[in-house]
Structures are given as structure tokens and as C-alpha cells.
PDB file of C-alpha atoms in Angstrom:
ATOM      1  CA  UNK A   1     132.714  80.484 116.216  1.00  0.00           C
ATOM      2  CA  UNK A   2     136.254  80.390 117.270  1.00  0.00           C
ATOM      3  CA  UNK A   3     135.520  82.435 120.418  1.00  0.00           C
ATOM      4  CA  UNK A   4     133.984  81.462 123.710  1.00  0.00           C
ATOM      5  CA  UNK A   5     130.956  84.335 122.945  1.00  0.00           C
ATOM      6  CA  UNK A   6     128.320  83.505 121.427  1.00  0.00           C
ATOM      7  CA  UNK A   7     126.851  85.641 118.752  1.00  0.00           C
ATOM      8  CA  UNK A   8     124.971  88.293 119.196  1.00  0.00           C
ATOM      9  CA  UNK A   9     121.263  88.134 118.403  1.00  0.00           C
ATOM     10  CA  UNK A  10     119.019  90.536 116.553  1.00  0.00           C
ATOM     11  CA  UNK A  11     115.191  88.856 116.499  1.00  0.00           C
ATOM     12  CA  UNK A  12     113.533  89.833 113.958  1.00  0.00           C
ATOM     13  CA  UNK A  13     109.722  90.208 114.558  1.00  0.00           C
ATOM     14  CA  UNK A  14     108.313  89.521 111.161  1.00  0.00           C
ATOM     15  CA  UNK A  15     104.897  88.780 109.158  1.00  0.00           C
ATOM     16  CA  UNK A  16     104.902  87.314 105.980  1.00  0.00           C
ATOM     17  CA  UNK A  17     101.583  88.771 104.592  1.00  0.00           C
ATOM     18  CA  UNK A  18     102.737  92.007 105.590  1.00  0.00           C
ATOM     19  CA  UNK A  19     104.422  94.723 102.574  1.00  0.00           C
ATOM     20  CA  UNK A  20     105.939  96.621 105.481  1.00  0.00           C
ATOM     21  CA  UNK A  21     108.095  93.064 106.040  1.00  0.00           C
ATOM     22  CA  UNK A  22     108.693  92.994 102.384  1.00  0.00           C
ATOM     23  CA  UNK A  23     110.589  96.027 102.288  1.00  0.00           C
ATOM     24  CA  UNK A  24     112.785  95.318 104.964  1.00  0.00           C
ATOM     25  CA  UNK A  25     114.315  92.295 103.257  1.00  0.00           C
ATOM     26  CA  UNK A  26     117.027  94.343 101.657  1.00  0.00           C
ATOM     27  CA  UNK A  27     118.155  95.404 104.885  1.00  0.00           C
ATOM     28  CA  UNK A  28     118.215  92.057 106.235  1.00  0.00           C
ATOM     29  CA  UNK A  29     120.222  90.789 103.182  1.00  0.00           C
ATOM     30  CA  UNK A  30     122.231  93.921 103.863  1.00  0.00           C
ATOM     31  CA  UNK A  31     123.293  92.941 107.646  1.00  0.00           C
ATOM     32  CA  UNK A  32     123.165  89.097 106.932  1.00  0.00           C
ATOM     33  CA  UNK A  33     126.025  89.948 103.839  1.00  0.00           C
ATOM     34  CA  UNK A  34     128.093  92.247 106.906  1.00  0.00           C
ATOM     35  CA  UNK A  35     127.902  90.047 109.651  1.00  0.00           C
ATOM     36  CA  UNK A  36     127.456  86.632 108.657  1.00  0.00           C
ATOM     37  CA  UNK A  37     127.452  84.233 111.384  1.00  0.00           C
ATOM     38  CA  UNK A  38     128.777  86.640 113.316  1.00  0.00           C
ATOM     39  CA  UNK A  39     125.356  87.835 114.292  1.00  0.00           C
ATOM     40  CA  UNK A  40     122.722  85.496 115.054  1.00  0.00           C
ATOM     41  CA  UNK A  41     119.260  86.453 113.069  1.00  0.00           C
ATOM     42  CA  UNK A  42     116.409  84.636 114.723  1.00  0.00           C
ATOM     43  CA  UNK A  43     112.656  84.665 112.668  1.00  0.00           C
ATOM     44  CA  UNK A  44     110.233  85.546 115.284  1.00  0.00           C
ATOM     45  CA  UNK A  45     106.293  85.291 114.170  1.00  0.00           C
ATOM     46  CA  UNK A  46     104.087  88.211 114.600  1.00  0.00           C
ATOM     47  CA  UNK A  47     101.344  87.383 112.335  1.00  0.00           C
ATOM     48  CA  UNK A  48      98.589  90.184 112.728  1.00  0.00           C
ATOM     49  CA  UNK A  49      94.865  89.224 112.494  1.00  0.00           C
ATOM     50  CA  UNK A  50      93.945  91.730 109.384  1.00  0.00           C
ATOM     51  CA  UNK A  51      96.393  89.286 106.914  1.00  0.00           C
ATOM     52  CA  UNK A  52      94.290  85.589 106.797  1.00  0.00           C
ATOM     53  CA  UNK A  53      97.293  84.078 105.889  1.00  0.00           C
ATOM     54  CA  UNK A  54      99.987  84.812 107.925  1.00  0.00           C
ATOM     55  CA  UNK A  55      99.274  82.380 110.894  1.00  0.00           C
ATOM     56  CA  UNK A  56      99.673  79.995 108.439  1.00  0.00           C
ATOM     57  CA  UNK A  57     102.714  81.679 106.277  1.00  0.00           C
ATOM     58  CA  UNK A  58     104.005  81.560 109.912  1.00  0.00           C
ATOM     59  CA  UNK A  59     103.645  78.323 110.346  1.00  0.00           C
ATOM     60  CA  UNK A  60     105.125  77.368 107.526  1.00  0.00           C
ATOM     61  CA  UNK A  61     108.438  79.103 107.952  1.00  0.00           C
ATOM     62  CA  UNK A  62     109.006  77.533 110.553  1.00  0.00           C
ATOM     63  CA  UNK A  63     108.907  74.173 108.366  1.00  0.00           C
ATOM     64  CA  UNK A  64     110.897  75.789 105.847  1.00  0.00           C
ATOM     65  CA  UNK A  65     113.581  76.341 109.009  1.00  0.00           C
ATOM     66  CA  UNK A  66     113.088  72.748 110.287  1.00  0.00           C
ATOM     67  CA  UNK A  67     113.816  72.079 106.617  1.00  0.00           C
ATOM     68  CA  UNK A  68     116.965  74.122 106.825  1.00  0.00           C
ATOM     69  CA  UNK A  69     116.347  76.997 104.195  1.00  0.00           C
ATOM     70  CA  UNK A  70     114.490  79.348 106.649  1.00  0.00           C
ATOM     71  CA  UNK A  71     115.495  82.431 105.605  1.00  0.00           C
ATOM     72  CA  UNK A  72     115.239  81.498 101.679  1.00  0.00           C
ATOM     73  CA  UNK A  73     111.453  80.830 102.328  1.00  0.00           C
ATOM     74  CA  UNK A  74     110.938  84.069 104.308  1.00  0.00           C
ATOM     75  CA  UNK A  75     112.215  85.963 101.192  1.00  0.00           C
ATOM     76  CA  UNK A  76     110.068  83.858  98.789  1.00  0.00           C
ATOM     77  CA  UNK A  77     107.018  84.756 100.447  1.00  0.00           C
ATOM     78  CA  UNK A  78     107.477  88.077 100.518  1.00  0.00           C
ATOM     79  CA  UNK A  79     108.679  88.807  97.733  1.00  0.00           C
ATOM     80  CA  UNK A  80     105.243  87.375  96.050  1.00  0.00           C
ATOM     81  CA  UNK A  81     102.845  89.463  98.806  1.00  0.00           C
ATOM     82  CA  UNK A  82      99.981  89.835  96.367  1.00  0.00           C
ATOM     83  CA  UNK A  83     100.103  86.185  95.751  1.00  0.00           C
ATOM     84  CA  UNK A  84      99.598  84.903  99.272  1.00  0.00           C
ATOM     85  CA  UNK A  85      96.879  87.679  99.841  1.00  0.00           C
ATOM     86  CA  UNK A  86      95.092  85.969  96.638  1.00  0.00           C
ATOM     87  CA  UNK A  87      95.857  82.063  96.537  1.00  0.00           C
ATOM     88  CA  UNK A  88      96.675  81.661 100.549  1.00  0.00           C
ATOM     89  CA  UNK A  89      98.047  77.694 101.809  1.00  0.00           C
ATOM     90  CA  UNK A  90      98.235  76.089  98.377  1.00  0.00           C
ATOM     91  CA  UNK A  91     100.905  79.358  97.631  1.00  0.00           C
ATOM     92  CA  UNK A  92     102.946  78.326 100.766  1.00  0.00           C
ATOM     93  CA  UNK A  93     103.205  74.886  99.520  1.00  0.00           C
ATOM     94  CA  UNK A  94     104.071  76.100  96.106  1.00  0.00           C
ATOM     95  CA  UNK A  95     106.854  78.128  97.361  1.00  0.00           C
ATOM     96  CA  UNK A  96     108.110  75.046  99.575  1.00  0.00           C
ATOM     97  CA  UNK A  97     108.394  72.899  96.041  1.00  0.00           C
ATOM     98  CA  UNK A  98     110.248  75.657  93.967  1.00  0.00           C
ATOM     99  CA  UNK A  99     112.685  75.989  96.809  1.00  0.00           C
ATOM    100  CA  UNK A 100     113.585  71.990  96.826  1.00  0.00           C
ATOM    101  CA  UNK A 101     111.453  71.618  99.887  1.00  0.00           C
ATOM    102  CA  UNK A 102     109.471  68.613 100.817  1.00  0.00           C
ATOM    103  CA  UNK A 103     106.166  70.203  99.633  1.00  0.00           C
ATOM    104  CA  UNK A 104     104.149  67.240 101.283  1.00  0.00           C
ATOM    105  CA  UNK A 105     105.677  67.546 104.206  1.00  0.00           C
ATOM    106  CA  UNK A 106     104.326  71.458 103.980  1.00  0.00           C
ATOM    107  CA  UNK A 107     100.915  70.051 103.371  1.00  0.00           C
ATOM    108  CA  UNK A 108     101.026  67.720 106.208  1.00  0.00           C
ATOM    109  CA  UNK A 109     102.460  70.629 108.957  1.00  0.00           C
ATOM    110  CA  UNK A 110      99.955  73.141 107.720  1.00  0.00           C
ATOM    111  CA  UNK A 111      97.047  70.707 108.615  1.00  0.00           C
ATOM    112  CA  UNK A 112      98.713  68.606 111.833  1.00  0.00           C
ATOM    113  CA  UNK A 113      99.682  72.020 112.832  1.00  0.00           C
ATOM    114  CA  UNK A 114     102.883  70.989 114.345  1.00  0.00           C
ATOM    115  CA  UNK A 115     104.109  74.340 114.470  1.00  0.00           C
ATOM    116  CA  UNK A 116     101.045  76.562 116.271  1.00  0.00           C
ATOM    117  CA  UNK A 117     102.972  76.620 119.446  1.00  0.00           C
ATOM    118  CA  UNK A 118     105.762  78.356 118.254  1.00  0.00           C
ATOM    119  CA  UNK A 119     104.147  81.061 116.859  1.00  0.00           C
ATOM    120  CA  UNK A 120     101.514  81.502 119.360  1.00  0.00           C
ATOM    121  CA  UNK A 121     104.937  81.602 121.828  1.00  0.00           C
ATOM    122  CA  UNK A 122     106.802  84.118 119.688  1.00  0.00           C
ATOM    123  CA  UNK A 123     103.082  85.998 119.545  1.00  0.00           C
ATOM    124  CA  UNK A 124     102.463  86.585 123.126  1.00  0.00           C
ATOM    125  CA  UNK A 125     106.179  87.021 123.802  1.00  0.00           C
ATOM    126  CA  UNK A 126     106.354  89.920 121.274  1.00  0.00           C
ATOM    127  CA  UNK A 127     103.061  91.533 123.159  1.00  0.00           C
ATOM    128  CA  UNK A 128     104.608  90.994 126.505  1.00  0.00           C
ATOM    129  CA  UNK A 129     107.408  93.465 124.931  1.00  0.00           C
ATOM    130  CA  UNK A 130     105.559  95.584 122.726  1.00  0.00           C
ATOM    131  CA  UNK A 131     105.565  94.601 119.410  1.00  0.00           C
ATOM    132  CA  UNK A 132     102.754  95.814 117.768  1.00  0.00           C
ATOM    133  CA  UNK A 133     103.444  95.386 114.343  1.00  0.00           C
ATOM    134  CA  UNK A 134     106.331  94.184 111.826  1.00  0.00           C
ATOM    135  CA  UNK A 135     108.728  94.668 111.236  1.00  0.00           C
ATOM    136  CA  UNK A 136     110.541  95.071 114.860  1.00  0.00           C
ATOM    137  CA  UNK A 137     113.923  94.512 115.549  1.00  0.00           C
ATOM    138  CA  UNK A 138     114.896  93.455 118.958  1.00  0.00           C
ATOM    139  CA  UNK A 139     118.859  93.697 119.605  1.00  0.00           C
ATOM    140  CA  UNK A 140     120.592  93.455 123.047  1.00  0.00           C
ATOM    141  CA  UNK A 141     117.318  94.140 124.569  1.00  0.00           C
ATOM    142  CA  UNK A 142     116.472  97.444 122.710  1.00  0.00           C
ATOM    143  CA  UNK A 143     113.253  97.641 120.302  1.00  0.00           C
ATOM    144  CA  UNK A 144     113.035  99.000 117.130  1.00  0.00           C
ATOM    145  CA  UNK A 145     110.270  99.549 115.511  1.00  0.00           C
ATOM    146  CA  UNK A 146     110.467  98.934 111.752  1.00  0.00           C
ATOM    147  CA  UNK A 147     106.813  98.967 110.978  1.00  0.00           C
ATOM    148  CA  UNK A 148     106.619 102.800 111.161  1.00  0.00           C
ATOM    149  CA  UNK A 149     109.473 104.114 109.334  1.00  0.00           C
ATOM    150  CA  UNK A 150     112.643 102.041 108.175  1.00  0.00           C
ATOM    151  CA  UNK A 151     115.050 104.915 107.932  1.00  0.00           C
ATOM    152  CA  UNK A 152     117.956 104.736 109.672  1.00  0.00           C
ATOM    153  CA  UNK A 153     117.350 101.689 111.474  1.00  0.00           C
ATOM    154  CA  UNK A 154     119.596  99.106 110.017  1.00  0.00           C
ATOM    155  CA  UNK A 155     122.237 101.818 110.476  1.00  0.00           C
ATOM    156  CA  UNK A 156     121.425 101.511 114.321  1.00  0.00           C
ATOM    157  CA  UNK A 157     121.289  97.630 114.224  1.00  0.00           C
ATOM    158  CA  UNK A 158     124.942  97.941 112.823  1.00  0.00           C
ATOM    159  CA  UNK A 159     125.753 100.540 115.405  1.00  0.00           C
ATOM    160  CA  UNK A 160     125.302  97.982 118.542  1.00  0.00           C
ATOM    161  CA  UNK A 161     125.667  94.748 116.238  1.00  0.00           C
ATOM    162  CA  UNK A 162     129.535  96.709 116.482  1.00  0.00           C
ATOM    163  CA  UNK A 163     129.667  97.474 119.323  1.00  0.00           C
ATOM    164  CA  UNK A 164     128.304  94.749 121.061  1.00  0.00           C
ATOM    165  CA  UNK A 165     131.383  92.331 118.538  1.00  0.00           C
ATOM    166  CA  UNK A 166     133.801  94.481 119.776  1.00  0.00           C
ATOM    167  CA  UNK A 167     132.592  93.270 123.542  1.00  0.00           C
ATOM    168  CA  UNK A 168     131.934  97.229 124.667  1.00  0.00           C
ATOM    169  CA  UNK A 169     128.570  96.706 127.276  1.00  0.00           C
TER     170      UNK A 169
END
């Protein structure tokens, strides 16, 4: 960015087993097309015990990151809910190979688990601030709660995504 500020961040708590998370994706599309890098999206994992798969789905985002197409997987997954629910890792994987990722590499991270302690972070951080489900937005330290209802809330994202770019506290 050409300015000293850095972006401002919206985490995004998120679960990739979870139809609630699913839904939200066009509203994420929606504020990544506005904002660009002007607002810094960050994947936080929430993966709640009822889904079987989403410690791993978790897990393997964050490969899919490391691999640089983060958000690409995200949408894959959940796009294709009912198939994680029925095939579980060997789905992940595929998803890694029709994206151009190194599916072995997938393989290897799911069963080295390389990435548990970044989601068991991002778990215990998001219930030290109340996330109890996904999807939950947290922006300049406010929580929103997408998990319940989704109306209006990327319209209140944009509201202090604006107003925090035009540098108003």
C-alpha cells in the first residue's frame, strides 16, 4: 500500500463443513471485489465438533494458504458441502489437485499435522472472544455474528471497513 497504514482487518471466523459458511461466500466475494487489498481478510478456523471433517478441512486451508491460493480453496470446499460431509480427507486432497495444488503435499500435512497449532490457536482465541459458531466477523474489535442471521451484516462490515479507510476512530 502506498500509505504508511496498514489495512484494515476483518477476520473471518469460518468452518468449512459448515452450510451457514457456505452462504456467506457471496458476501465475502462481495467485500473482497470492493475493497481489494485495501482491507485485509484473514481465515480464522472455528471448526465445531458436530462436522468430523472440519478440523481437518481446517487444516488443510491453511496448506492451501501456505500454498498461496487460500481463499480459492475456502470457496472450493464449500461450495461442495455435501461432498466433504460424505467422502471427508481424500475430498480435501481432491480439491487441492483440481486447484493446481501440490495434492501430496495435502496428503503429507493432513497426516504430519503441521498445521494443528494454528487452528487449535485460532480455536481457543475465538472462545476467549465469543465465537460460538460461523460464520463471525470480527472488524476493528466489534463481533458479528453471521451464524444466526446474515442480513445486513456485510452492509455493516462496509459501514466501518469506510469508515475506518477514511481514518475516522
Amino acid at each position: 500500500m502506498s500509505d504508511s497504514s496498514p489495512a484494515p482487518v476483518l477476520d473471518v471466523w469460518c468452518e468449512l463443513q459448515c452450510p451457514d459458511c457456505r452462504s456467506a461466500l457471496d458476501d465475502l466475494r462481495a467485500l473482497r471485489a470492493r475493497y481489494g487489498d485495501r482491507l485485509e481478510l484473514r481465515l480464522r478456523h472455528f471448526p465445531l465438533e458436530k462436522h468430523k471433517h472440519a478440523f481437518a478441512a481446517a487444516q488443510a486451508a491453511e496448506e492451501a494458504l501456505e500454498q498461496g491460493k487460500g481463499w480459492e480453496y475456502v470457496e472450493a470446499v464449500l461450495g461442495r458441502v455435501e461432498e466433504l460431509d460424505r467422502a471427508g480427507e481424500p475430498f480435501l486432497v481432491e480439491v487441492a489437485r483440481e486447484l493446481g495444488l501440490d495434492a501430496e503435499e495435502f496428503d503429507t500435512a493432513l497426516i504430519d499435522g503441521r498445521h494443528i497449532l494454528i487452528v487449535d490457536a485460532d480455536q481457543a482465541e475465538g472462545k476467549a472472544i465469543g465465537v460460538t459458531g460461523t460464520p463471525t466477523y470480527v472488524i476493528d474489535g466489534q463481533r458479528l455474528d453471521g451464524g444466526k442471521s446474515q442480513e445486513g451484516l456485510r452492509e455493516r462490515i462496509e459501514e466501518i471497513a469506510d469508515r475506518l479507510l477514511a481514518g475516522n476512530p
